[in-house]
Short mmCIF file of N, CA, C and O in Angstrom, two decimals:
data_model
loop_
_atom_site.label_atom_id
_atom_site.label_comp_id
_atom_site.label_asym_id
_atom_site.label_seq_id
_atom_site.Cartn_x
_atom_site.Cartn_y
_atom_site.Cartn_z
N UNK A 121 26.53 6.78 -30.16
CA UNK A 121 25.76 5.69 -29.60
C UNK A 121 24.73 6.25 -28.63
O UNK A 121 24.89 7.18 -27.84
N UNK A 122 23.57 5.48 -28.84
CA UNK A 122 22.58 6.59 -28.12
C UNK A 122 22.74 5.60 -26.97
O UNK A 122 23.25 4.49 -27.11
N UNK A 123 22.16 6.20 -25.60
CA UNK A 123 22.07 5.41 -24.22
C UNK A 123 20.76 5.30 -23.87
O UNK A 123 20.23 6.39 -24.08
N UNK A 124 20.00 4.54 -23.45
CA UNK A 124 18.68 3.98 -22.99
C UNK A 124 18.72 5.21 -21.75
O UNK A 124 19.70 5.39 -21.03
N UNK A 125 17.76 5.81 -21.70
CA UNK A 125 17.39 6.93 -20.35
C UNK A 125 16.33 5.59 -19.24
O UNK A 125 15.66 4.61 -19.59
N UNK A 126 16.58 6.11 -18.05
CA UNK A 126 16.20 5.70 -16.85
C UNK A 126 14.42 5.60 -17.14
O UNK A 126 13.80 4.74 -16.52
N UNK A 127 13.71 6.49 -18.07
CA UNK A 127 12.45 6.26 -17.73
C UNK A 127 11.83 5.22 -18.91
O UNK A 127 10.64 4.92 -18.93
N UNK A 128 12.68 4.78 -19.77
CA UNK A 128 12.78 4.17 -20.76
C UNK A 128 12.36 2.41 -19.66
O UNK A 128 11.48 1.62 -20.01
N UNK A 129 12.90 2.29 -18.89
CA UNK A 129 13.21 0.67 -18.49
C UNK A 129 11.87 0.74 -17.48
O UNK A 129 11.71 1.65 -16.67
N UNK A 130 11.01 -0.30 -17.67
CA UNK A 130 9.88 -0.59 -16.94
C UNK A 130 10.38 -0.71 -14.98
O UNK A 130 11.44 -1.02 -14.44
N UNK A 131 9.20 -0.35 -14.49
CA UNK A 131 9.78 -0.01 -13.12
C UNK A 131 9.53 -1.37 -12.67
O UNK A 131 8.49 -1.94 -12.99
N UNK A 132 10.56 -2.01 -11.84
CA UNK A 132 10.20 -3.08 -11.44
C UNK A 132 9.15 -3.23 -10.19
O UNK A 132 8.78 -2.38 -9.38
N UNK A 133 8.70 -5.01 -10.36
CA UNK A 133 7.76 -5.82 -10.37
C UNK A 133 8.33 -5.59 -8.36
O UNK A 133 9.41 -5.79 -7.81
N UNK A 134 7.22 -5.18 -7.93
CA UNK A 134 7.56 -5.24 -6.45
C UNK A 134 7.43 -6.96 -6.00
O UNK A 134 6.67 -7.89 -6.28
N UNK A 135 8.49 -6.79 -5.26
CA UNK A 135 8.84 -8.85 -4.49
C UNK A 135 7.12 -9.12 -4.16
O UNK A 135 6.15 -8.39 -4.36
N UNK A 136 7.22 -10.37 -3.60
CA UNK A 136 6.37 -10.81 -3.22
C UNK A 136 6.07 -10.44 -1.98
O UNK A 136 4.88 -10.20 -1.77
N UNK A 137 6.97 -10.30 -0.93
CA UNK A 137 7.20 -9.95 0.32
C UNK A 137 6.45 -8.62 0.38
O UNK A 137 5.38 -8.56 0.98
N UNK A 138 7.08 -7.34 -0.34
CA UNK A 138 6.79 -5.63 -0.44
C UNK A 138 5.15 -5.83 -0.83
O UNK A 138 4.37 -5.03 -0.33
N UNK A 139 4.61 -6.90 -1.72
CA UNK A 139 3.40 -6.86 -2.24
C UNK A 139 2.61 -7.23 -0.66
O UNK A 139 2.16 -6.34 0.07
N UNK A 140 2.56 -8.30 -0.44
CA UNK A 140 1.71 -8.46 1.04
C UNK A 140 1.69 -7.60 2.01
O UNK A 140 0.67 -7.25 2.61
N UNK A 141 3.05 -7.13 2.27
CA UNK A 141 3.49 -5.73 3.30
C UNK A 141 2.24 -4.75 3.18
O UNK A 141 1.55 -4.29 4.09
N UNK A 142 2.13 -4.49 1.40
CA UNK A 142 1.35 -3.42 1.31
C UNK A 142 0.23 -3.52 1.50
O UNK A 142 -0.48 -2.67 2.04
N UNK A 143 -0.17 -4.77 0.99
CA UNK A 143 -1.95 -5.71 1.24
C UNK A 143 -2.21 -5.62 2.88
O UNK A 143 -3.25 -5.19 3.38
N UNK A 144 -1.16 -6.08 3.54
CA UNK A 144 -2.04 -6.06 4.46
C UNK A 144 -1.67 -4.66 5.34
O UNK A 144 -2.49 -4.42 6.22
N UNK A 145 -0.29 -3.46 5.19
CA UNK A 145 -0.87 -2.55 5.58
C UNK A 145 -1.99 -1.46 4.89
O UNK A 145 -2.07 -0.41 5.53
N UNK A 146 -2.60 -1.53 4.02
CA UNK A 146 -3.93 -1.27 3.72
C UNK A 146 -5.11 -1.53 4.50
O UNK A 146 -5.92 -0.71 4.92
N UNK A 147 -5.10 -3.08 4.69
CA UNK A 147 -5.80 -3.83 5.25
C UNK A 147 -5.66 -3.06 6.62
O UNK A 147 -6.45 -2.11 6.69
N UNK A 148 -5.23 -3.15 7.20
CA UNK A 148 -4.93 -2.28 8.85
C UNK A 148 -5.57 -1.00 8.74
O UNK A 148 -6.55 -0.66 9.40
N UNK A 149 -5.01 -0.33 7.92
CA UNK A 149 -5.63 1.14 7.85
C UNK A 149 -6.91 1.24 7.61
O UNK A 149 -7.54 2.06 8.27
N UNK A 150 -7.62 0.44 6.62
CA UNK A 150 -9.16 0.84 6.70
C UNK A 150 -9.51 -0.01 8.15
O UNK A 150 -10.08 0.78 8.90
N UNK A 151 -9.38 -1.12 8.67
CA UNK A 151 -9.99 -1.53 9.90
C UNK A 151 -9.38 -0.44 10.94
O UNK A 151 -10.32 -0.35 11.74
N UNK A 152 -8.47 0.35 11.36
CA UNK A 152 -8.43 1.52 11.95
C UNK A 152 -9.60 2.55 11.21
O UNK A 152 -10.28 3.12 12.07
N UNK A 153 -9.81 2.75 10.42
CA UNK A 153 -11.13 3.64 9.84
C UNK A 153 -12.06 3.42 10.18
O UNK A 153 -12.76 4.41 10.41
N UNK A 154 -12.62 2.21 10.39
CA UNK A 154 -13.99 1.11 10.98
C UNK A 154 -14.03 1.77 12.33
O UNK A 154 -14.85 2.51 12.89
N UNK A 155 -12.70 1.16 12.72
CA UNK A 155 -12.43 1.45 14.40
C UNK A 155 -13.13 3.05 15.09
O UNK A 155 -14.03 3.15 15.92
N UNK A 156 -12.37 4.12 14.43
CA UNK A 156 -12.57 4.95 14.33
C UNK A 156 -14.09 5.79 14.32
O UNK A 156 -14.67 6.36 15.24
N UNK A 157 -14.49 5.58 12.76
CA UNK A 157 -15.69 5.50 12.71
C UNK A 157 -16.77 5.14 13.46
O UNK A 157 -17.73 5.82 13.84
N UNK A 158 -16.47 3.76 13.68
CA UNK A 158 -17.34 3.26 15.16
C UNK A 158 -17.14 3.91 16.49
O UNK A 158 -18.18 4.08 17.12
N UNK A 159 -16.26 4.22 16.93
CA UNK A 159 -16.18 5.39 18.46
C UNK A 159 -16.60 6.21 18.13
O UNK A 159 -17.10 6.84 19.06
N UNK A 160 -16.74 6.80 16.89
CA UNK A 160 -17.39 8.47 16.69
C UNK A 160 -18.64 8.23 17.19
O UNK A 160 -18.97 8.71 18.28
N UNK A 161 -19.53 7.40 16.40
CA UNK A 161 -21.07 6.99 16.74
C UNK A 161 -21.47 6.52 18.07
O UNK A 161 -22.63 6.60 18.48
N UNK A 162 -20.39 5.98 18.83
CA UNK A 162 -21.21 5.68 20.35
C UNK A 162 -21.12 6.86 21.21
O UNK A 162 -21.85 6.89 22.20
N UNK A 163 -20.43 7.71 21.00
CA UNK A 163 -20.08 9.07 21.86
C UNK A 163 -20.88 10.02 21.43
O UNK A 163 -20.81 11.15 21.92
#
């Protein structure tokens, strides 16, 4: 009997919760980039 291997089964569908988490820490990190960016130029 053959057995289904681990890379065989689609990776699951991240929650809804983990999905926004990630949206908006993205979101944070480029407005820290902005942030950033912008103090370089006034100095």
């Amino acid at each position: 009997m053959n057995k289904p291997s681990q890379s065989d089964k689609p990776e699951p569908k991240p929650t809804r919760l983990e999905d926004a988490r990630r949206i908006i820490e993205e979101y944070a990190n480029d407005l820290r980039e902005i942030i950033r960016k912008l103090r370089e130029k006034m100095n």
